[in-house]
Each structure stands twice: as structure tokens, then as C-alpha cells.
Coordinates of C-alpha atoms and ligand atoms in Angstrom, one line a residue:
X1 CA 153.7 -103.0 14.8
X2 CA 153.3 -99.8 13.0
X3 CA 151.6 -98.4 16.0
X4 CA 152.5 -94.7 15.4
X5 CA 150.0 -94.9 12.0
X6 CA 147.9 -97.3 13.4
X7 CA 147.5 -95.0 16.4
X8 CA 147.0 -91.7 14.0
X9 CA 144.1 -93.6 11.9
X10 CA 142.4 -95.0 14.5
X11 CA 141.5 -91.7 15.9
X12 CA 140.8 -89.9 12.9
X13 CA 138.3 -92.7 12.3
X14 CA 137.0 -92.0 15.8
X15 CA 136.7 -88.5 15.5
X16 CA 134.7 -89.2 12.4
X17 CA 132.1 -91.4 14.2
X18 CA 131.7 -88.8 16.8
X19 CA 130.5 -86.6 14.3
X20 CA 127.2 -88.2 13.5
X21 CA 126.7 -86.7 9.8
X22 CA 129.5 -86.8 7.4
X23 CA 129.2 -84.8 4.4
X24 CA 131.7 -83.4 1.7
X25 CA 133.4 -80.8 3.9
X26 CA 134.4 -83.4 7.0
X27 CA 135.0 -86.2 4.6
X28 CA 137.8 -84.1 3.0
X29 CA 139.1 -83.0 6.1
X30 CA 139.3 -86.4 7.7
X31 CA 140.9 -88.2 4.2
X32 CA 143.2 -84.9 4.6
X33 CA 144.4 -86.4 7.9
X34 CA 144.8 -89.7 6.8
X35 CA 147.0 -88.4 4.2
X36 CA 149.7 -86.7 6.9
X37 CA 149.3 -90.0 8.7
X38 CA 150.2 -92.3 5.6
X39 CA 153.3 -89.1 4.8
X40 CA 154.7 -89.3 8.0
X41 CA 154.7 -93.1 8.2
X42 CA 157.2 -93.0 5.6
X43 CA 154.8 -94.6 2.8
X44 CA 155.5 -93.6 -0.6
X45 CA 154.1 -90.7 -1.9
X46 CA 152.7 -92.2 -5.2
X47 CA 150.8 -94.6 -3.3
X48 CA 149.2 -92.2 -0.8
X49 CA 148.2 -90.0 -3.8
X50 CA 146.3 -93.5 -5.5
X51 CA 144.9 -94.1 -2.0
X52 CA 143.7 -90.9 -1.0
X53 CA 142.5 -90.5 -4.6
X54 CA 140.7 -93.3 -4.8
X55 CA 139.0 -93.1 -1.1
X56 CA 138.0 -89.7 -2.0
X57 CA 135.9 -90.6 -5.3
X58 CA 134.4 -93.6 -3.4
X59 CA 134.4 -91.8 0.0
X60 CA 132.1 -88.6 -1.8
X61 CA 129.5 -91.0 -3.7
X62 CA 126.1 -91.8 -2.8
X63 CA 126.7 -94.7 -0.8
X64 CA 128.5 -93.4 2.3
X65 CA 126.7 -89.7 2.2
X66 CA 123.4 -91.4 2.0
X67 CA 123.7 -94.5 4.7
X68 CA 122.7 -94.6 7.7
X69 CA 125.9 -95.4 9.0
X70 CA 128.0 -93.2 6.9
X71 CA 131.1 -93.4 9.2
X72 CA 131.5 -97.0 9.3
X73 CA 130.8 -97.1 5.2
X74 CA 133.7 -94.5 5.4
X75 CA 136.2 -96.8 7.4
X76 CA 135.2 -99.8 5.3
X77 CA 136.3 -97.8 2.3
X78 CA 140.2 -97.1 3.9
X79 CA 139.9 -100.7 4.7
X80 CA 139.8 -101.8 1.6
X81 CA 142.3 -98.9 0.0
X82 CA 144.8 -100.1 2.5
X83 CA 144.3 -104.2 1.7
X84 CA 144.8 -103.1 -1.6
X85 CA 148.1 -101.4 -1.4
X86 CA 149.2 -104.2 1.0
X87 CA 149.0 -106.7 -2.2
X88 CA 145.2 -107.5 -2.0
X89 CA 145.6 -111.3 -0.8
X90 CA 147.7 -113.8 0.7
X91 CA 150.5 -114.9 -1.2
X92 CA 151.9 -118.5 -0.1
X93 CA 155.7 -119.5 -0.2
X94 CA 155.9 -121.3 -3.8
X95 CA 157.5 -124.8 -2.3
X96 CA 156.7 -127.0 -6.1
X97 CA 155.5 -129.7 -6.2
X98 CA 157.0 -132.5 -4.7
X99 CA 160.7 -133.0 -4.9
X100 CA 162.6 -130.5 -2.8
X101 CA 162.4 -126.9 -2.9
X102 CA 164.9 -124.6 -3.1
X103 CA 164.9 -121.2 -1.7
X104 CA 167.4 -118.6 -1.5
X105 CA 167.8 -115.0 0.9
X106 CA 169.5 -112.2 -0.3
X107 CA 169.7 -108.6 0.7
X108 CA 171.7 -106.0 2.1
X109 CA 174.1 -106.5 5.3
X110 CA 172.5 -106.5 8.9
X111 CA 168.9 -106.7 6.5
X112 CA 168.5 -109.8 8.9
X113 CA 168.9 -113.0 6.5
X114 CA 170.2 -115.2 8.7
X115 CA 167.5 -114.9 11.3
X116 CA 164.7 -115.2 8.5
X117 CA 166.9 -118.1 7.1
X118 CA 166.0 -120.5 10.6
X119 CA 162.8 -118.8 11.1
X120 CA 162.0 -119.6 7.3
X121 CA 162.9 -123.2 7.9
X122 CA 160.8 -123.9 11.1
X123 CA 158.2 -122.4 9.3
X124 CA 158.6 -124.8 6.3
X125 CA 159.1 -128.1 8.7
X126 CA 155.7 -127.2 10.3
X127 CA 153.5 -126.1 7.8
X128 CA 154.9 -127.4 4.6
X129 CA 156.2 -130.5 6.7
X130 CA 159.3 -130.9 4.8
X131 CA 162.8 -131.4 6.8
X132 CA 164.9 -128.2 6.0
X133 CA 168.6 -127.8 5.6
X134 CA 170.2 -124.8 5.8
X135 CA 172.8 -123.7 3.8
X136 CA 175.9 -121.7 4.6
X137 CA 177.1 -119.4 1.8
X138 CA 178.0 -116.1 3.6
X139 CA 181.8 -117.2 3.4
X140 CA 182.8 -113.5 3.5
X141 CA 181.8 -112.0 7.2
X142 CA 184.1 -113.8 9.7
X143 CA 182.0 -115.9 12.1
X144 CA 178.8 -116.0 9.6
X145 CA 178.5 -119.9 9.2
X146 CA 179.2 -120.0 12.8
X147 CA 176.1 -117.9 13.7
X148 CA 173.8 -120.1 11.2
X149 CA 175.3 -123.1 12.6
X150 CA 174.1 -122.0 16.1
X151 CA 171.2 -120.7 15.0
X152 CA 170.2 -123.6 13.0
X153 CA 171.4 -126.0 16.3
X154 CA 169.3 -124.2 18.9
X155 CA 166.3 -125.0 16.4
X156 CA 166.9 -128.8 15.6
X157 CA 167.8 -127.5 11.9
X158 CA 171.1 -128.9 10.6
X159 CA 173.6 -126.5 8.7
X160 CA 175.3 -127.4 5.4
X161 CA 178.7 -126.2 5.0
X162 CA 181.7 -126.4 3.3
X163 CA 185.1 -125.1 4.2
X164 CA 187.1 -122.6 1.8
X165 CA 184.9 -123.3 -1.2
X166 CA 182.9 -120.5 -3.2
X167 CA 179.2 -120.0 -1.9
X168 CA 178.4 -121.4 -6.1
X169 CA 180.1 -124.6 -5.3
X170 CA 178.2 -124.6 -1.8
X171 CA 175.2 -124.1 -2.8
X172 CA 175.5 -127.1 -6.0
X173 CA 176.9 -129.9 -3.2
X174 CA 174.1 -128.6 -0.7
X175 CA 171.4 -129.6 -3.4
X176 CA 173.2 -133.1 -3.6
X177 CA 173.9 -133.4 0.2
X178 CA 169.8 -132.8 0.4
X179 CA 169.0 -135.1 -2.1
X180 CA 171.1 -138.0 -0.6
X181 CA 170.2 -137.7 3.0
X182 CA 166.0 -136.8 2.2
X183 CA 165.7 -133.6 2.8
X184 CA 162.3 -131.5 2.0
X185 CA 163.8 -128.4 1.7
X186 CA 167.1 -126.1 1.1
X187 CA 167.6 -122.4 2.0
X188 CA 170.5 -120.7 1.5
X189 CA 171.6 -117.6 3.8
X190 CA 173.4 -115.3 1.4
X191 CA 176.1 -112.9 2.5
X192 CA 174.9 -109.0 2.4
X193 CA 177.0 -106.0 1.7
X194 CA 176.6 -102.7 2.8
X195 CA 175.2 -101.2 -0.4
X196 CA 174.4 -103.4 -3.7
X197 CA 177.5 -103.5 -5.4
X198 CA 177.8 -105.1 -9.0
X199 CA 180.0 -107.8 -7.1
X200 CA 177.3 -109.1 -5.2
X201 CA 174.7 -109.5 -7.7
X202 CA 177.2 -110.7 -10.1
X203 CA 177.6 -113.4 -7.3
X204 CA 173.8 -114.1 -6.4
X205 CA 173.2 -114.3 -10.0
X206 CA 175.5 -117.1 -10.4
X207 CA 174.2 -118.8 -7.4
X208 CA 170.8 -118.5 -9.4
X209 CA 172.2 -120.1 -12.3
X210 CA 173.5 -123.1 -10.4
X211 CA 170.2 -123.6 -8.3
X212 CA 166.6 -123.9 -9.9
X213 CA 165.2 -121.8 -7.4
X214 CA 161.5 -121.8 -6.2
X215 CA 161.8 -118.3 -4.2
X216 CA 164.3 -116.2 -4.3
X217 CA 163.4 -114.0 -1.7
X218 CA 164.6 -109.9 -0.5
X219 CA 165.0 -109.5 3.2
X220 CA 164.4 -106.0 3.5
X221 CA 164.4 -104.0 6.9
X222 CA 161.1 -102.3 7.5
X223 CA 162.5 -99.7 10.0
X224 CA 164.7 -97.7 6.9
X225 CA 161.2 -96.6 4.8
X226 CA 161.6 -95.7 2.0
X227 CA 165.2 -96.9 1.5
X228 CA 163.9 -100.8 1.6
X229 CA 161.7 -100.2 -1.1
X230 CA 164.9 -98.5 -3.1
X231 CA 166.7 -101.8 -2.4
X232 CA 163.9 -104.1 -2.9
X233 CA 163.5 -102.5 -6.7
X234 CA 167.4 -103.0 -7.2
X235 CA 167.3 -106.5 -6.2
X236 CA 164.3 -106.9 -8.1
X237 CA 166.1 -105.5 -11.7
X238 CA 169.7 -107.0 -11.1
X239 CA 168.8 -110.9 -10.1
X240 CA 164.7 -110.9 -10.3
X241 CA 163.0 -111.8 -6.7
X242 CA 160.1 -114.0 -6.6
X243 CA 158.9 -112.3 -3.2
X244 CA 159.5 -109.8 -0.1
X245 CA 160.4 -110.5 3.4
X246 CA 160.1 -107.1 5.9
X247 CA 162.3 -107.7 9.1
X248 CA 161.9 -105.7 11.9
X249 CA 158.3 -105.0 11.7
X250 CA 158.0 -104.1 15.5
X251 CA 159.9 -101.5 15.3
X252 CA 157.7 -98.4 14.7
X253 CA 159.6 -96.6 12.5
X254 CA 158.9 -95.9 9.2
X255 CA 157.1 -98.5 8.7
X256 CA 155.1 -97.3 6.0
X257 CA 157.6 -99.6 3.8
X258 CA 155.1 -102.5 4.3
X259 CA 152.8 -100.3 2.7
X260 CA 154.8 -99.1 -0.1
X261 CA 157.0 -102.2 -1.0
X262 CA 154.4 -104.5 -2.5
X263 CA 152.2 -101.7 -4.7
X264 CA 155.7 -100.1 -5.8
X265 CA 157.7 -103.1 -6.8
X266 CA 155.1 -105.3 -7.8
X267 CA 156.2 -108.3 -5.6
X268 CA 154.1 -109.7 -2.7
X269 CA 155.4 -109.7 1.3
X270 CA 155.5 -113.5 2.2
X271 CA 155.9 -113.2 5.4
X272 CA 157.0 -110.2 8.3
X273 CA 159.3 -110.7 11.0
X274 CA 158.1 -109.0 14.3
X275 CA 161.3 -109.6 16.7
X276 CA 164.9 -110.9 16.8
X277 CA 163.2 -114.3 18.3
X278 CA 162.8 -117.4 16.3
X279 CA 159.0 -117.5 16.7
X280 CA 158.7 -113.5 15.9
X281 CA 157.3 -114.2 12.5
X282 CA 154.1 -114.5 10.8
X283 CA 153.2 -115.3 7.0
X284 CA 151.6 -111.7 5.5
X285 CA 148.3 -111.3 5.3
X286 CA 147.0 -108.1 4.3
X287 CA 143.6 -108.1 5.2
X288 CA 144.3 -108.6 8.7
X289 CA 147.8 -106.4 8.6
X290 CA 144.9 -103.5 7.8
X291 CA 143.0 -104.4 10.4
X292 CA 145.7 -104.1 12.6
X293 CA 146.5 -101.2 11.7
X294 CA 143.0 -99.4 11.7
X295 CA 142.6 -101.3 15.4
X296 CA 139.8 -103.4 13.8
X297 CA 141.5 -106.4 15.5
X298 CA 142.9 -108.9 13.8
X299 CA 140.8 -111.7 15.6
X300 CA 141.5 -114.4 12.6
X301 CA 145.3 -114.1 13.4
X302 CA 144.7 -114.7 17.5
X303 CA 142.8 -117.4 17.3
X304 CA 145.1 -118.9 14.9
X305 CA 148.3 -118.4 17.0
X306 CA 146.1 -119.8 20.4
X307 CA 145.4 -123.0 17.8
X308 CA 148.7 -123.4 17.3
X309 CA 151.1 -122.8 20.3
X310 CA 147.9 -124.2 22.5
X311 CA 147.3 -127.6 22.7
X312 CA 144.3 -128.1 21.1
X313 CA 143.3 -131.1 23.4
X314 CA 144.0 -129.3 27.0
X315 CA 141.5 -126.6 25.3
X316 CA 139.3 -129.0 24.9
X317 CA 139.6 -130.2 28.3
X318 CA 139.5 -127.1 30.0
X319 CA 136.0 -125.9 27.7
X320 CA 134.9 -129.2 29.6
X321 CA 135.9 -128.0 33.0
X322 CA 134.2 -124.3 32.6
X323 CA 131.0 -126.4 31.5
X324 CA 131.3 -128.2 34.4
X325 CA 132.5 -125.6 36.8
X326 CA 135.3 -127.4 37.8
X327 CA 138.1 -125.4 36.5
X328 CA 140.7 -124.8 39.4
X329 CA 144.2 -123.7 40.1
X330 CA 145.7 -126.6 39.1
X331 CA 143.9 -126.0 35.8
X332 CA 144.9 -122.4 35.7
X333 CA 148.8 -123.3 36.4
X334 CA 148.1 -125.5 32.9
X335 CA 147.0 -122.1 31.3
X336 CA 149.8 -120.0 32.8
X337 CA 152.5 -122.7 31.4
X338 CA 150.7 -122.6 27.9
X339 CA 150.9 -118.8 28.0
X340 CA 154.3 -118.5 28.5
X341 CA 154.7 -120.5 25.7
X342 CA 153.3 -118.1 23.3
X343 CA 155.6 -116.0 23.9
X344 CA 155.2 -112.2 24.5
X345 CA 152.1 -111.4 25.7
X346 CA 152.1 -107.5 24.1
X347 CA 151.9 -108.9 20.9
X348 CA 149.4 -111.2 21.4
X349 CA 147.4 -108.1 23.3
X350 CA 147.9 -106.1 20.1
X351 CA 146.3 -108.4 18.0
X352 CA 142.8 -107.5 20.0
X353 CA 140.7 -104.9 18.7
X354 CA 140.1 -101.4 21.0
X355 CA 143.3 -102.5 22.6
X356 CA 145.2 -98.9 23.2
X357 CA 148.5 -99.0 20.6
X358 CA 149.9 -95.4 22.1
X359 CA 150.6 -96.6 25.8
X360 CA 150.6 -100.6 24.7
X361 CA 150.0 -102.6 27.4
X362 CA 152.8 -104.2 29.2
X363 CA 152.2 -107.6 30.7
X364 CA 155.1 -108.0 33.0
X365 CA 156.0 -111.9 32.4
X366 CA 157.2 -112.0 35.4
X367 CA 154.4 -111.8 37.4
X368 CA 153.4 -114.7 35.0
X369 CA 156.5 -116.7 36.7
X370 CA 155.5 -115.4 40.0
X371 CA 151.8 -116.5 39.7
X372 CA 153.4 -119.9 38.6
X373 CA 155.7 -119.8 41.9
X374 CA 152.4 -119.1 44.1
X375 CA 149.8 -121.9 42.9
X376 CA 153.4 -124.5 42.9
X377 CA 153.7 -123.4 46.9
X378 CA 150.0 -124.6 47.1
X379 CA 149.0 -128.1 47.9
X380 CA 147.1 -130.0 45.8
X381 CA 143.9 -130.0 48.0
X382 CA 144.4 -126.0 48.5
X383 CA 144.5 -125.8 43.8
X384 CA 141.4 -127.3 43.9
X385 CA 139.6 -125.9 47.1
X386 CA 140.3 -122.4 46.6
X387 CA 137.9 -120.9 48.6
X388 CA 139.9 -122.7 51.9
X389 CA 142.9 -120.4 51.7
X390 CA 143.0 -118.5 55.0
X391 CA 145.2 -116.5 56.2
X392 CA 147.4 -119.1 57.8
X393 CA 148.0 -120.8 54.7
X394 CA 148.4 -117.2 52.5
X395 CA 151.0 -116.9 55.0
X396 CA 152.7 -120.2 54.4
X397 CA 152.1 -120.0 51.1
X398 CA 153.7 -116.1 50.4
X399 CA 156.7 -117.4 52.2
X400 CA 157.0 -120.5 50.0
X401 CA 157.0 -118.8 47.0
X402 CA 159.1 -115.9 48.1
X403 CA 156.0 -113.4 47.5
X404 CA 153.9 -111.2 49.8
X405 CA 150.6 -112.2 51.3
X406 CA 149.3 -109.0 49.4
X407 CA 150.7 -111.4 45.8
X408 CA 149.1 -113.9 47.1
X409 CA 145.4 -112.3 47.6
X410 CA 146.0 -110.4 44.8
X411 CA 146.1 -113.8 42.6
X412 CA 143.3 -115.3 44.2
X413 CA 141.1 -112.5 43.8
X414 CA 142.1 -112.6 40.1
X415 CA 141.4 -115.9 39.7
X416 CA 137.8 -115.6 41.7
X417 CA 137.4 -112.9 39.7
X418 CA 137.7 -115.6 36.5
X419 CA 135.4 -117.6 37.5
X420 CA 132.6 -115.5 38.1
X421 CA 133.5 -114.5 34.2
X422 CA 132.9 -117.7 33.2
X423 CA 130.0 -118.6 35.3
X424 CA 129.1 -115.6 32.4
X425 CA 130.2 -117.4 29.8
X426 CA 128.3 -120.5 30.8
X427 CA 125.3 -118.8 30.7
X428 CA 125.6 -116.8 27.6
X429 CA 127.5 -119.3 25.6
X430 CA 131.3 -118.6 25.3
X431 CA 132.5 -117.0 22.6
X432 CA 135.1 -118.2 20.6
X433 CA 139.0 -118.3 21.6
X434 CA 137.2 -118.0 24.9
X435 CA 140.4 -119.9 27.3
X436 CA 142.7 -117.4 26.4
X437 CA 140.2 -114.1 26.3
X438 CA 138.7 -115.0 30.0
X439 CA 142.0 -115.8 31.1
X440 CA 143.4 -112.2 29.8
X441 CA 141.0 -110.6 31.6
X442 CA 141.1 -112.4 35.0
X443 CA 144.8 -111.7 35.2
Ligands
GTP1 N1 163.8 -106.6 16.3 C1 164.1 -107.4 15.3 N2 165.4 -107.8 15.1 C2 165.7 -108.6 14.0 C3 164.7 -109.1 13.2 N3 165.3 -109.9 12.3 C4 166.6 -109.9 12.6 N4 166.9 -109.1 13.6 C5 168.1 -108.8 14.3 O1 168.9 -108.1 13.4 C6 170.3 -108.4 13.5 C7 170.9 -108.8 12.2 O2 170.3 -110.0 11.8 P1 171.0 -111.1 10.9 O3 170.0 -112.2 10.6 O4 172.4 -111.5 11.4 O5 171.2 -110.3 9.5 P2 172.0 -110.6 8.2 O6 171.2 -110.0 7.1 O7 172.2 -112.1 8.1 O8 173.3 -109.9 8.5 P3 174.7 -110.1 7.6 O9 174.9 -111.6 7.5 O10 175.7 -109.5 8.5 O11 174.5 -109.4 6.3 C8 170.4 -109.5 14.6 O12 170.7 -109.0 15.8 C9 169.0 -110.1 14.6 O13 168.6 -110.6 15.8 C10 163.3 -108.7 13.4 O14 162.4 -109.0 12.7 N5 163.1 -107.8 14.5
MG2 MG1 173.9 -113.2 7.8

């Protein structure tokens, strides 16, 4: 995510620790580079003019000329410039208060409604723990209700629709349909058009009459710039949006919308989509967006995500078992499935601080799947004695899995590797989110 800017401002920052003393003269030259950075990211020029503005008065007082650590009081500073333009703080989905809520996704054609729609509605069943239906009003694009349908099946969401009736009349028997059969929440996909034409918004705004709506939320694509913030601003005049949605936030370009969109329109970014997966999506935080982006980490966001997709008991378990020193392959395997879970491990890696974002790390999962097909071709005795593989049995144990021997040594020197890491750890204390760190590292 953003990692063109994020790469660019991380090494100006660098190059401005390495120069020991900052004073006037370097100070301008690095907020210069910033800047070009911000520019070529696509953010909007208005904001980069407050931002560099405002770093510069704070940047050229006392406090970071005169500290002892001037450069770090320096990055703080374009910290804090960039939270701000990012909206400051976290701004929940408004769900009211009991009852069900209603939420509806407009926005241009291919802006990615439909996707947000199902990932909006897992999101609600899990951590608003109401029962979402979804609603079908795109009657226009041939094959649209069939796509939320599927969409909505593959995720255990049911789809609301109605055959050759006006997305208005939809949308009204939806509410009832919801009410009757206790549902917790209703969001309606919207149909897009290729430009916002009078038609649509004439539509969506009488949608909005016949639904009191808690969000009425813009799915805007990050990857067209400045464009999204255009369309988020028309949206926002013709029908009134309650909040922002940025869609394809891994892709790297232009993504200075997200840092445009909220300062310029004066709505918050709920949430970010980060791939065309169901589970590619994340509720926007802004402090830990910046320190994303300024390769500060965003530690808070990694050990959130390992609380969630990781069972919380098997990590208790397996804190036991590097106590105790028993942790073994069998044990590992467990970690290995609970990975793959997660989902892709680059964007978990991206999430850790000093983690390079110009050559991004690529963790092939399939050597995940082939270090599952090794320790299955082991016998229990062989998980849990580690140290007894000999040759014989790397042998056996290659051809079982349909690896080499050289896999096969290759995995058990990682894993010996791992446990000498945490017979560290058990010394020193581990540090937190330490099941998922060590096992990074051992891999
Ligand atoms: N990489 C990436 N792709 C996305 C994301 N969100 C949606 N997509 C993809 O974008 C394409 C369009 O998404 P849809 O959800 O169909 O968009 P839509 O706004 O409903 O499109 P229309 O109904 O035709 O207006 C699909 O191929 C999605 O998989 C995202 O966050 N990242
Ligand atoms: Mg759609």
C-alpha cells in the first residue's frame, strides 16, 4: 500500500538522521523532498501546501533545532501533519442504535461496490454482530444480482432480490423482508455509471428518500488520484455521503487520494480495501495508515489481525509449549495451517516496521504448502523427536512428500533454527505477538 511514497519518505527521513545536526538549511531541503514525494503521489496540491506549511513553522522552532534528538523530533512532526490530513482519528461505521441499520454504496461503475458490499457485511456480522442482508438494486448491468448473489453465497450472506422491479421498490420490501425474518443489518449495492450523470443521482436520491439511511457510503477507487476525490465531492453535493470507502488501496498508484480525499471533502475514510479478496479490508485508521507509510510499523494493526484470524487459545497453548520447551513439528504444522489462514503473508510483512517497501518481500505460499506436505510425510514420533531424522528417513520422507532431501534439511534447519530463537525468548521474556514474529523469522 502506497509503497512508492512510503518508500520516498522513509528515506528522506533516513538521510536526515544520518546527518546528525539539522538546522534551517537541511530542514528546508529535506521538507523540500517530502513535498515532490507528496506531488508525485498524486496528493492534492492544497493539502501539501498546508502540510508542508505547517511542518515548516513547527519543523524551524526551538524544539527540534534545540533537542538532542532533532531528527526524530523532525519525523514526529510529519507524523503528526500526515494523521492530520488522514482525518485525525478513527471514524466507526454509524450502525444506530438498536433496530436495524441501513446502509447504502454508491459510486461510479467498476469503483468496486459490490465487493465492498459482502466485505461490508462480514465485517458488520463480526464486529457489530448483526446478521446482514444484502440487497440487490443494480437492476441495470446484465448479470449484477447474479454476481452479488454469488458473492454473498460464497460468504454465508443471503441476497435480497426482486425480479423486474425498480431498485426504489427493492430497496422499500428489502427493509420489510429484514424486519420479518430478524435481520441486523441491510446494505444495498447500487448500480454505478461511467460518469455521474443527473440520472443516477436522481435515482440514488430517491432510494435515499425511501430508506432512513445510517451511512450512505462513496466507494471510490484509490488508484485514479485525484479523479476519486473529484467524484467523491460530486457525490458528496448531489445526494450527501455520510462517509468514504477507498478500494484498491494495494495498488500503488496514485494513491495520494487517501491522503487527499478526507482533508478535501470533509468526510472520513471508514474503511480501505487492500485486494479483490473478501478478507482484503481493514477499517481506516489514520494514525497507523501514517505509520505505514513513514515505515514506523504499524505494530497495533498486526497484532490485531494475529488476534483475530489466530485462535487465541492455540496461542495460548503454544506460549505454554515455548515455556516449556516442548514446542515441536506437530506444533509448528498447527502454526503453518493458522498462517495460511491469514491470508497473504506480504501484507502481513508490510505491516512490520524496517520491512523494505521497494523490493517487498515475497513469501512464496507455496513453500508454506510444501512445508505442510513435509512435516504430514513425518510420523508422529519423527514431529516430536526432531533431532532423530537421519538421512534414511529425510530420504523417505522427501519422497513422501514429493520434495528433495535438500527441502527437507532445509525445513529442519529452519525449524532448529526457531527454537534456538525461542530458547532466546525464554530467557529474555518474549515480546509481544511473539508466535507469529519467531515463527517469521524461523521460516
Ligand atoms: N485489487 C483490488 N481489486 C478490487 C478491490 N475492490 C474491488 N476490486 C475488483 O474490482 C472489480 C470491480 O469490482 P465490483 O465490486 O464489481 O465493482 P462495482 O462498483 O460493483 O462495479 P459495477 O457494478 O459494474 O459498477 C472486481 O474485479 C473486483 O474484484 C480492491 O480493494 N482491490
Ligand atoms: Mg456492482
Amino acid at each position: 500500500m502506497l509503497n512508492t511514497l512510503s518508500g520516498r519518505l522513509s528515506d528522506i527521513l533516513k538521510k536526515m538522521k544520518g546527518w546528525g545536526s539539522l538546522n534551517e538549511k537541511n530542514i528546508r531541503e529535506g521538507l523540500r523532498d517530502i513535498k515532490l514525494a507528496l506531488l508525485e503521489a498524486d496528493v492534492n496540491y492544497k493539502v501539501v501546501k498546508e502540510f508542508i506549511d505547517g511542518a515548516t513553522t513547527e519543523a524551524l522552532g526551538e524544539k527540534v533545532l534545540k533537542s538532542v534528538t532533532p531528527a526524530q523530533q523532525f519525523t514526529k512532526i510529519v507524523y503528526d501533519y500526515l494523521v492530520k490530513i488522514l482525518g485525525d482519528t478513527t471514524h466507526g461505521l454509524e450502525v444506530g442504535s438498536g433496530g436495524i441499520s441501513h446502509l447504502m454504496l454508491c459510486g461510479l461503475q467498476g469503483s468496486g461496490k459490490t465487493t465492498t458490499a459482502v466485505k461490508l457485511a462480514r465485517f458488520i456480522e463480526s464486529k457489530h454482530n448483526k446478521k446482514p442482508l444484502l440487497v440487490a438494486a443494480d437492476v441495470y448491468r446484465p448479470a449484477a444480482i447474479q454476481q452479488l448473489q454469488l458473492l454473498g453465497e460464497k460468504n454465508g450472506i443471503h441476497t435480497f432480490t426482486l425480479d423486474k422491479e425498480k431498485p426504489v421498490r427493492i430497496c422499500k420490501e428489502a427493509v420489510k423482508f429484514a424486519r420479518e425474518n430478524s435481520y441486523g443489518a441491510v446494505l444495498v449495492d447500487t448500480a454505478g455509471r461511467l460518469e455521474m450523470d443527473d440520472e443516477m443521482m436522481r435515482e440514488l436520491e430517491s432510494i435515499k428518500k425511501a430508506v432512513r439511511f445510517h451511512e450512505i457510503l462513496l466507494v471510490a477507487d484509490a488508484a485514479t488520484g485525484q479523479a476519486a476525490v473529484k467524484i467523491a465531492q460530486g457525490f458528496d453535493e448531489a445526494i450527501g455521503i455520510t462517509g468514504l470507502i477507498l478500494s484498491r488501496m494495494d495498488s500503488d498508484a496514485r494513491g495520494g487520494a487517501a491522503l487527499s480525499m478526507s482533508h478535501i471533502t470533509g468526510k472520513h475514510i471508514k474503511f480501505i480495501g487492500t485486494g479483490e479478496k473478501v478478507d482484503d479490508f481493514e477499517q481506516f485508521h489514520p494514525d497507523r495508515i501514517a505509520g505505514r507509510v513513514l515505515d514506523m510499523g504499524d505494530i497495533v494493526s498486526l497484532v490485531e489481525k494475529v488476534q483475530t484470524d489466530f485462535d487465541l487459545e492455540e496461542v495460548k497453548k503454544l506460549e505454554k509449549k515455548i515455556k516449556k520447551a516442548s514446542f515441536d513439528l506437530n506444533d509448528f504444522l498447527d502454526q503453518l495451517r493458522q498462517l495460511q489462514k491469514m491470508g497473504p503473508l506480504e501484507n502481513l510483512l508490510e505491516m512490520i516496521p524496517g520491512m523494505p517497501k521497494k523490493t517487498p518481500v515475497k513469501v512464496d505460499e507455496g513453500e508454506l504448502k510444501q512445508a505442510e506436505a513435509i512435516i504430514n510425510s513425518m510420523t508422529l514420533y519423527e514431529r516430536a523427536h526432531y533431532k532423530l531424522i537421519n538421512g534414511s528417513r529425510r530420504k523417505r520422507i522427501a519422497l513422501g512428500s514429493g520434495t528433495t532431501v535438500y527441502d527437507v534439511n532445509r525445513l529442519l534447519n529452519n525449524f532448529d533454527q526457531m527454537k534456538k530463537l525461542m530458547k532466546k525468548f525464554r530467557r529474555g521474556g518474549p515480546p509481544r505477538g511473539n508466535a507469529l514474529s519467531s515463527l517469521m523469522q524461523g521460516m
